[in-house]
XYZ file of C-alpha atoms in Angstrom:
549
model
C -0.324 -0.026 0.166
C 1.799 3.480 -1.294
C 2.432 5.533 1.928
C -0.269 7.813 0.465
C -2.835 5.873 0.072
C -5.443 5.105 -2.629
C -8.577 6.034 -4.352
C -10.804 2.983 -4.814
C -13.357 2.243 -7.371
C -16.829 3.280 -7.382
C -19.093 0.250 -7.783
C -20.286 1.396 -11.430
C -16.787 1.112 -12.719
C -16.259 -2.263 -11.742
C -17.707 -5.724 -13.425
C -20.588 -6.791 -11.373
C -20.166 -10.350 -10.725
C -22.605 -11.572 -13.488
C -20.284 -9.939 -15.598
C -17.043 -11.643 -14.510
C -19.184 -14.774 -14.651
C -19.848 -14.150 -18.195
C -16.016 -13.704 -18.793
C -15.226 -16.366 -16.990
C -17.780 -18.784 -18.935
C -15.735 -17.397 -22.342
C -12.292 -18.611 -20.952
C -13.563 -21.979 -19.446
C -15.463 -22.651 -22.754
C -11.958 -21.675 -24.609
C -10.085 -24.221 -23.017
C -9.267 -22.608 -19.312
C -8.895 -24.825 -16.460
C -8.092 -22.596 -13.687
C -9.283 -19.658 -12.287
C -7.527 -17.354 -9.666
C -9.255 -14.610 -7.823
C -6.675 -11.707 -6.998
C -6.390 -8.052 -5.776
C -6.228 -5.698 -4.599
C -7.474 -8.157 -1.757
C -10.260 -9.801 -3.256
C -12.110 -10.667 0.159
C -12.990 -7.266 0.794
C -15.075 -7.465 -2.600
C -19.223 -7.781 -1.770
C -20.405 -11.192 -2.633
C -17.260 -13.230 -3.167
C -18.701 -16.156 -1.634
C -22.015 -15.813 -3.698
C -19.058 -15.394 -6.624
C -16.789 -18.561 -5.820
C -19.738 -20.346 -5.753
C -21.012 -19.487 -9.161
C -17.414 -20.251 -10.522
C -18.129 -23.663 -9.170
C -20.848 -24.024 -11.180
C -18.632 -23.911 -14.397
C -16.704 -27.176 -13.705
C -19.169 -29.265 -15.969
C -17.486 -26.864 -18.689
C -13.887 -28.278 -17.963
C -12.716 -25.695 -15.229
C -10.636 -28.099 -12.440
C -9.963 -25.150 -9.650
C -10.788 -22.138 -8.139
C -7.841 -20.167 -6.660
C -7.305 -16.966 -4.287
C -4.224 -14.391 -3.852
C -4.859 -12.742 -0.590
C -3.249 -10.863 2.353
C -5.032 -13.092 4.873
C -6.025 -10.210 7.287
C -9.533 -11.250 7.012
C -9.329 -14.591 6.220
C -9.612 -17.301 8.916
C -13.223 -17.107 9.890
C -14.395 -17.291 6.088
C -12.434 -19.584 4.763
C -14.032 -22.554 5.951
C -16.760 -21.143 3.597
C -14.925 -20.291 0.743
C -13.638 -23.739 0.580
C -17.336 -25.367 0.925
C -18.422 -22.769 -2.041
C -15.655 -24.579 -4.541
C -12.013 -22.631 -3.646
C -9.298 -25.382 -4.142
C -6.085 -23.295 -3.725
C -4.842 -20.462 -1.864
C -1.741 -18.109 -2.018
C -0.861 -15.930 0.967
C 1.488 -12.686 1.052
C 3.473 -12.754 3.529
C 6.616 -10.762 3.555
C 8.226 -11.284 6.887
C 7.715 -12.986 10.028
C 8.378 -10.335 12.568
C 5.510 -8.583 13.761
C 7.381 -5.131 13.644
C 8.483 -5.308 10.296
C 5.061 -6.638 9.105
C 3.843 -3.054 10.509
C 6.820 -1.099 8.579
C 5.367 -3.024 5.589
C 2.125 -2.602 5.207
C 1.119 -0.014 7.398
C -1.123 -2.144 9.681
C -1.340 -4.533 12.054
C -2.333 -7.930 12.052
C 0.432 -10.256 11.632
C -0.944 -12.392 13.920
C -4.171 -12.929 11.833
C -2.337 -13.722 8.879
C -0.573 -16.732 10.690
C -3.878 -17.593 12.263
C -5.249 -17.977 8.785
C -2.216 -19.884 7.470
C -2.689 -22.014 10.125
C -6.439 -22.666 9.208
C -5.544 -23.171 5.786
C -2.759 -25.722 6.400
C -5.239 -27.714 8.270
C -8.085 -27.423 5.307
C -9.210 -29.698 2.589
C -7.556 -27.194 0.516
C -4.909 -28.988 -2.636
C -2.544 -26.269 -2.004
C -1.452 -23.571 0.039
C 1.231 -21.356 -0.883
C 3.121 -18.270 0.758
C 4.219 -15.773 -1.221
C 7.130 -13.626 -0.006
C 8.807 -10.765 -1.563
C 12.282 -10.561 -1.173
C 13.924 -6.822 -0.246
C 17.581 -6.584 0.338
C 18.203 -5.390 3.874
C 14.665 -5.531 4.953
C 13.491 -9.458 4.637
C 16.123 -11.364 3.478
C 17.935 -12.260 6.281
C 14.495 -14.134 6.796
C 14.714 -16.744 4.048
C 15.626 -19.629 6.096
C 13.119 -18.968 8.712
C 10.823 -19.470 5.719
C 11.828 -22.539 4.433
C 12.081 -23.881 8.073
C 7.911 -23.745 7.976
C 8.090 -26.455 5.091
C 9.559 -28.816 7.759
C 7.047 -30.063 9.000
C 4.129 -28.558 6.528
C 2.691 -29.317 3.350
C 3.439 -25.516 2.500
C 4.739 -23.736 -0.657
C 7.327 -20.692 0.073
C 7.815 -19.123 -3.037
C 10.582 -15.940 -2.949
C 9.398 -13.586 -5.285
C 12.030 -10.682 -6.702
C 11.346 -7.209 -6.248
C 9.195 -6.001 -8.987
C 8.706 -2.297 -9.978
C 5.236 -0.547 -9.607
C 3.857 2.684 -9.274
C 4.638 3.742 -5.704
C 6.758 0.819 -4.105
C 9.933 2.573 -4.566
C 11.507 0.042 -6.699
C 15.352 0.003 -6.712
C 17.148 -2.504 -8.351
C 19.497 -2.102 -5.693
C 17.000 -3.334 -3.409
C 16.195 -6.699 -5.927
C 18.124 -9.783 -4.461
C 18.289 -12.285 -7.746
C 16.922 -15.614 -7.102
C 20.241 -17.299 -7.577
C 21.961 -15.665 -5.255
C 19.039 -16.482 -2.711
C 19.229 -20.046 -3.883
C 23.078 -19.807 -3.206
C 22.719 -19.075 0.131
C 20.309 -21.840 0.876
C 22.358 -24.513 -0.581
C 25.307 -23.372 1.807
C 22.780 -24.517 4.738
C 20.838 -27.030 3.193
C 23.419 -29.126 0.552
C 21.201 -31.723 -0.260
C 18.246 -29.494 -1.060
C 17.058 -31.091 -4.833
C 15.434 -29.831 -7.459
C 11.202 -30.540 -6.962
C 8.638 -30.774 -9.843
C 6.978 -28.181 -11.213
C 3.391 -27.639 -12.833
C 3.754 -27.252 -16.930
C 4.463 -23.137 -17.295
C 5.093 -22.885 -13.839
C 6.648 -19.526 -12.905
C 8.016 -20.365 -9.938
C 11.540 -23.207 -9.605
C 10.928 -25.232 -7.083
C 13.102 -27.074 -4.543
C 13.194 -29.446 -1.681
C 14.537 -30.365 1.410
C 15.100 -34.320 2.023
C 12.840 -35.083 5.277
C 10.748 -31.509 4.573
C 6.734 -32.319 4.092
C 6.518 -28.695 1.893
C 9.001 -27.323 -0.779
C 10.019 -23.293 -1.606
C 10.794 -22.175 -4.867
C 12.067 -18.942 -6.911
C 9.765 -16.295 -8.931
C 12.802 -15.021 -10.604
C 10.551 -12.135 -12.712
C 13.873 -9.837 -13.147
C 16.751 -11.483 -13.207
C 15.308 -14.688 -15.184
C 12.067 -13.371 -16.934
C 9.859 -16.766 -17.703
C 7.785 -14.371 -20.218
C 7.851 -17.209 -23.309
C 6.431 -19.668 -21.435
C 3.736 -18.048 -19.400
C 0.152 -18.348 -20.010
C -1.596 -16.283 -17.669
C -4.758 -14.066 -18.551
C -5.295 -11.123 -16.193
C -8.629 -9.247 -16.354
C -8.346 -6.450 -13.701
C -11.828 -5.633 -11.501
C -12.604 -3.112 -13.859
C -12.423 -4.983 -16.760
C -9.222 -4.540 -18.185
C -7.410 -7.279 -20.081
C -3.412 -6.609 -19.853
C -1.470 -6.797 -23.542
C 2.045 -8.728 -21.984
C 1.195 -11.339 -18.992
C -2.260 -12.833 -19.745
C -3.869 -11.170 -16.899
C -7.659 -10.699 -16.670
C -8.553 -8.047 -14.889
C -12.006 -7.411 -13.679
C -13.358 -5.016 -15.812
C -9.527 -4.322 -17.830
C -7.984 -7.028 -19.297
C -4.440 -7.363 -19.269
C -1.924 -9.782 -21.148
C 1.460 -9.054 -18.568
C 1.759 -7.204 -15.284
C 4.668 -5.421 -16.460
C 2.431 -3.899 -19.541
C 0.637 -0.586 -18.902
C -1.409 -0.856 -21.790
C -5.068 -2.664 -21.402
C -7.902 -3.734 -23.439
C -11.679 -2.884 -21.829
C -13.543 -5.384 -21.522
C -16.621 -3.873 -19.275
C -16.894 -1.194 -21.923
C -17.509 -3.915 -25.024
C -19.741 -5.697 -22.794
C -22.001 -2.558 -21.534
C -22.103 -1.292 -25.161
C -23.701 -4.861 -26.412
C -21.175 -6.753 -27.475
C -21.846 -10.308 -28.346
C -19.701 -13.194 -26.810
C -17.712 -13.338 -30.810
C -16.857 -10.263 -30.599
C -15.733 -10.432 -27.131
C -13.462 -13.417 -27.958
C -11.791 -11.828 -30.909
C -11.120 -8.496 -28.831
C -8.971 -10.906 -25.886
C -7.547 -12.624 -29.050
C -6.638 -9.483 -30.288
C -4.916 -8.371 -26.499
C -3.277 -11.951 -26.221
C -1.521 -11.998 -29.917
C -0.074 -8.655 -28.962
C 2.121 -10.739 -26.206
C 5.481 -9.663 -26.135
C 8.090 -12.155 -26.154
C 9.405 -10.737 -22.667
C 9.293 -7.913 -20.443
C 11.566 -4.472 -20.516
C 14.816 -4.563 -18.637
C 14.933 -3.771 -15.467
C 15.786 -0.248 -16.092
C 13.236 0.306 -18.794
C 10.011 -0.970 -17.434
C 7.326 1.620 -17.154
C 6.713 2.133 -13.194
C 5.006 5.620 -13.936
C 2.092 4.535 -15.773
C 1.873 1.091 -14.828
C -0.587 0.656 -11.737
C 0.595 -0.665 -8.587
C -0.369 -3.948 -6.951
C -3.298 -2.269 -4.807
C -4.617 -1.248 -7.817
C -4.647 -4.522 -10.478
C -7.975 -4.888 -8.379
C -9.602 -1.261 -10.231
C -8.157 2.435 -10.756
C -8.087 5.193 -8.556
C -11.511 6.382 -7.892
C -13.623 6.350 -4.529
C -13.443 3.938 -2.192
C -13.333 0.249 -3.025
C -10.902 -2.652 -3.143
C -12.056 -5.521 -5.791
C -11.081 -8.336 -7.811
C -8.132 -9.253 -10.490
C -8.211 -12.292 -12.353
C -5.559 -13.869 -14.930
C -5.653 -15.972 -17.656
C -3.673 -18.830 -18.558
C -3.599 -21.840 -21.024
C -1.793 -23.923 -19.026
C -1.095 -21.415 -16.170
C -3.301 -18.964 -14.101
C -4.827 -15.996 -15.241
C -5.523 -12.735 -13.209
C -9.259 -13.724 -12.112
C -6.579 -16.313 -12.939
C -7.962 -18.333 -15.773
C -5.320 -21.235 -16.118
C -6.306 -22.752 -19.607
C -5.391 -26.402 -21.436
C -7.095 -28.290 -23.806
C -10.171 -29.961 -22.641
C -12.671 -32.654 -23.907
C -15.875 -30.446 -23.648
C -16.295 -29.099 -27.113
C -13.757 -26.757 -29.494
C -12.380 -23.955 -28.429
C -13.474 -20.700 -30.180
C -11.390 -19.812 -33.417
C -10.716 -16.516 -32.437
C -9.649 -17.442 -28.475
C -7.708 -21.224 -29.255
C -4.819 -20.024 -30.423
C -4.265 -17.062 -28.721
C -4.684 -19.059 -25.360
C -1.375 -20.613 -26.345
C 1.734 -19.116 -25.042
C 3.949 -17.309 -28.652
C 6.409 -20.034 -29.697
C 10.136 -18.888 -30.394
C 13.181 -20.910 -31.425
C 15.644 -20.403 -29.291
C 18.895 -21.682 -31.225
C 18.170 -18.605 -33.470
C 19.327 -14.986 -32.856
C 17.103 -12.199 -33.261
C 18.022 -11.638 -36.834
C 17.273 -15.639 -37.341
C 20.637 -16.804 -37.569
C 21.824 -20.188 -35.812
C 23.107 -19.554 -32.394
C 24.164 -21.821 -29.625
C 22.169 -20.673 -26.164
C 23.834 -19.113 -23.922
C 23.149 -21.120 -20.341
C 26.170 -19.344 -18.346
C 23.902 -18.196 -15.806
C 22.465 -21.133 -15.212
C 22.885 -23.253 -11.963
C 23.997 -26.613 -12.333
C 21.248 -29.498 -11.316
C 20.418 -32.808 -11.626
C 18.672 -33.637 -15.125
C 17.488 -36.770 -16.083
C 15.699 -37.765 -19.273
C 14.344 -41.200 -20.815
C 13.612 -41.830 -24.632
C 12.041 -44.106 -26.331
C 11.656 -45.994 -29.664
C 10.992 -48.776 -31.630
C 11.897 -50.775 -35.112
C 9.614 -53.151 -36.204
C 11.076 -56.134 -37.938
C 10.182 -59.616 -39.686
C 9.619 -63.170 -37.529
C 12.512 -64.391 -39.324
C 15.032 -61.423 -37.838
C 13.330 -61.938 -34.149
C 13.539 -65.493 -34.518
C 17.763 -64.654 -35.136
C 18.161 -61.813 -32.190
C 15.543 -64.256 -29.450
C 17.628 -67.556 -29.871
C 21.513 -68.316 -28.938
C 23.634 -67.963 -32.174
C 24.966 -71.488 -32.909
C 28.741 -72.254 -32.389
C 31.224 -73.666 -34.407
C 30.714 -74.786 -38.233
C 27.041 -74.397 -39.800
C 26.016 -76.490 -42.198
C 26.235 -75.552 -45.446
C 23.238 -74.392 -47.250
C 22.094 -73.011 -50.694
C 19.136 -70.992 -49.592
C 19.049 -67.552 -49.433
C 17.714 -67.446 -46.582
C 20.163 -69.377 -44.687
C 22.737 -67.312 -46.101
C 21.107 -64.283 -45.055
C 20.360 -65.437 -41.319
C 24.589 -67.025 -41.650
C 25.217 -63.196 -42.751
C 23.141 -61.798 -40.221
C 25.342 -64.081 -37.069
C 28.509 -62.945 -38.730
C 27.835 -59.787 -37.391
C 27.500 -60.836 -33.561
C 25.175 -60.510 -31.015
C 22.974 -57.516 -32.443
C 21.214 -56.199 -29.352
C 24.690 -56.137 -27.649
C 26.334 -54.285 -30.481
C 23.287 -51.818 -30.772
C 23.516 -51.429 -26.980
C 26.657 -49.926 -26.961
C 26.382 -48.173 -29.747
C 23.198 -46.318 -28.163
C 25.951 -45.059 -25.406
C 28.491 -43.969 -27.690
C 25.854 -42.430 -29.373
C 24.260 -40.173 -26.444
C 28.238 -38.965 -25.286
C 28.800 -37.828 -29.162
C 25.573 -35.843 -29.106
C 27.306 -32.106 -28.794
C 29.603 -33.793 -32.466
C 26.132 -34.741 -33.944
C 23.744 -32.010 -33.695
C 25.714 -28.819 -34.175
C 23.983 -26.401 -31.231
C 24.053 -28.891 -28.364
C 26.294 -28.134 -25.591
C 28.941 -30.656 -24.880
C 27.502 -32.202 -21.604
C 29.296 -34.487 -18.760
C 26.903 -37.197 -18.598
C 26.701 -39.370 -15.007
C 24.965 -42.250 -16.793
C 23.508 -43.478 -19.977
C 21.285 -46.430 -19.680
C 20.247 -48.513 -22.418
C 17.933 -51.621 -23.211
C 16.606 -52.875 -26.262
C 14.016 -55.703 -25.801
C 12.386 -58.097 -28.416
C 8.893 -57.815 -28.267
C 5.311 -58.919 -29.932
C 2.328 -56.754 -30.679
C -1.212 -57.598 -31.564
C -2.301 -55.556 -34.452
C -6.067 -55.637 -35.861
C -5.564 -56.128 -39.619
C -1.854 -57.398 -39.903
C -2.057 -60.496 -37.056
C 0.990 -60.431 -34.951
C 4.231 -57.616 -35.633
C 7.924 -58.163 -33.920
C 9.433 -55.432 -33.089
C 12.306 -54.660 -30.474
C 11.737 -51.449 -28.392
C 14.386 -49.138 -27.430
C 14.425 -47.342 -23.984
C 17.628 -44.670 -23.055
C 17.834 -42.836 -19.928
C 20.453 -40.360 -19.850
C 21.600 -38.715 -16.607
C 23.721 -35.334 -15.741
C 24.667 -33.014 -13.487
C 24.492 -29.579 -15.198
C 22.993 -26.487 -16.714
C 20.843 -27.806 -19.370
C 18.811 -31.015 -20.141
C 19.978 -34.212 -21.514
C 16.766 -34.839 -23.694
C 18.948 -34.406 -26.625
C 21.171 -37.167 -25.611
C 18.464 -40.128 -24.682
C 16.679 -39.226 -28.294
C 20.461 -39.640 -29.991
C 21.021 -43.167 -28.075
C 17.759 -44.736 -28.805
C 18.285 -43.022 -32.582
C 21.582 -44.613 -32.987
C 20.505 -48.099 -31.142
C 17.969 -48.808 -33.308
C 19.950 -47.557 -36.583
C 22.411 -50.261 -35.744
C 19.705 -52.960 -35.055
C 18.771 -51.811 -38.849
C 22.198 -52.502 -40.258
C 22.824 -55.339 -37.905
C 19.780 -56.751 -39.031
C 19.235 -55.822 -42.716
C 20.403 -59.040 -44.652
C 17.528 -60.601 -43.484
C 14.848 -57.618 -42.754
C 16.051 -54.854 -44.995
C 12.917 -53.863 -46.678
C 10.231 -54.194 -44.389
C 11.717 -53.105 -41.101
C 10.435 -49.617 -40.012
C 11.375 -47.262 -36.875
C 8.714 -45.500 -35.457
C 8.048 -43.395 -32.028
C 11.035 -42.151 -30.820
C 10.043 -39.315 -28.341
C 10.883 -37.955 -25.069
C 9.067 -40.332 -22.409
C 9.920 -38.533 -19.351
C 12.183 -35.729 -18.178
C 13.467 -34.465 -14.489
C 14.743 -31.081 -13.361
C 15.398 -27.554 -14.919
C 13.732 -25.015 -15.453
C 10.560 -26.347 -17.002
C 10.116 -28.843 -14.472
C 9.225 -32.783 -14.770
C 7.423 -34.116 -17.331
C 6.126 -37.707 -17.799
C 4.523 -39.028 -21.345
C 1.359 -40.614 -20.542
C 1.973 -44.170 -21.572
C 0.531 -46.197 -23.906
C -0.862 -43.541 -26.384
C -1.208 -44.668 -30.224
C 1.367 -47.935 -29.594
C -0.476 -51.659 -30.025
C -0.732 -53.509 -27.520
C 2.496 -55.782 -26.039
C 2.328 -59.148 -24.991
């Protein structure tokens, strides 16, 4: 809260609950699966319980979770009712564990009330409870250890947020503590901490300490932006949609917190716009999303509203809510979206709700360029890839039976000659396994822009299998799976894919004498990965694969 206070929006300038529900319905039917009520402070909005309940009625259309971000001051008595109405996720803001410092930062009392609300939340049926901590050098950066200790016995996720520039918060780059510096401090105290799995498109990079129930993470908006993977929309309480990060404000729609430009969905609705026109307006705003926000020294803190006013423009009295919409991430009315089975998305919004893609190995002029990973911290990274090669029954017989020892009987049969030729190359699967391991280690020599990595382990298996096909009867194939590990600054998906590719090509070479025309390589893909900024990933098993016996 700025020291001089703020003028708050009158009722007439705020979105009504009916207008909020109309927008939320459009987003959910377009693929949004998570809605977050933020602020300002959402708990001060009249009819907030009713709003949560009406949002909960959107679940048949694909909505999966309803979240809230709050300061927690007026929460502990109301939270059970919010949960009863459909609230599933809660983020609370608390920058200090010192009650005197709390009053200095917030200009009000209430530290005990916030902690009481946190305790109620942790002992409730909420799916997730997170604590947001904005770290400011010289003010609260020494408290990070105390916050991390809160995760020891509680299922709490503490997120340390870099100090960000907004109008009125007296931002100074010297007050900003980079997340990398905080991580270094914590590693010195907790050397066994490890990278935890993140949700898809998550803004935070999560870590865990062995033996701790909860986790902690970093939101590095300033030092290591995540704009290219952000899928959030933010709508302000006055109906504006921002045009940078996808944030739906309850009256304005906003694509990014750091972009002062906004488009008014409230005005569009009140002039009589139909749903299709609203979707087109939202689509234009989202397609205007920049690849990344400005640098620390260039963000507009003069016209960009402070966080307290994300819920509504200054005018007389009232805090309101903001919503963010993300295609696989939260929106303000936080609309988190992803694909859903309930019908198709609206054409004007379906593409817009996916973050703009960019090729990381091209520079601004479109020339090939290796990604700079100098600023990244080494972490444990593991990737597994798999693929298969379909072979003939004769080839299957060769690789599943022991090769005969000694002289072979002479035969003029072309089939027997081909078998003999294949046998002379040795054990096909063992040779392919060794080739796959060598391929993983040579990936940077084969793929020009891959970084050379020091691999800690390469594990390759090749297993003959038989599958049932609907029309062709039994099909024989060899399944190759490679798992690659490293302690490095970049992932090993390419190494795993290279291992599988080289392994299957070697099988082809070993068996081409008996099955050269009939063999087919297919299904090479990354099946799972862990570590790194993008978090963990596991592909659903069994997709488009024949049933195995």
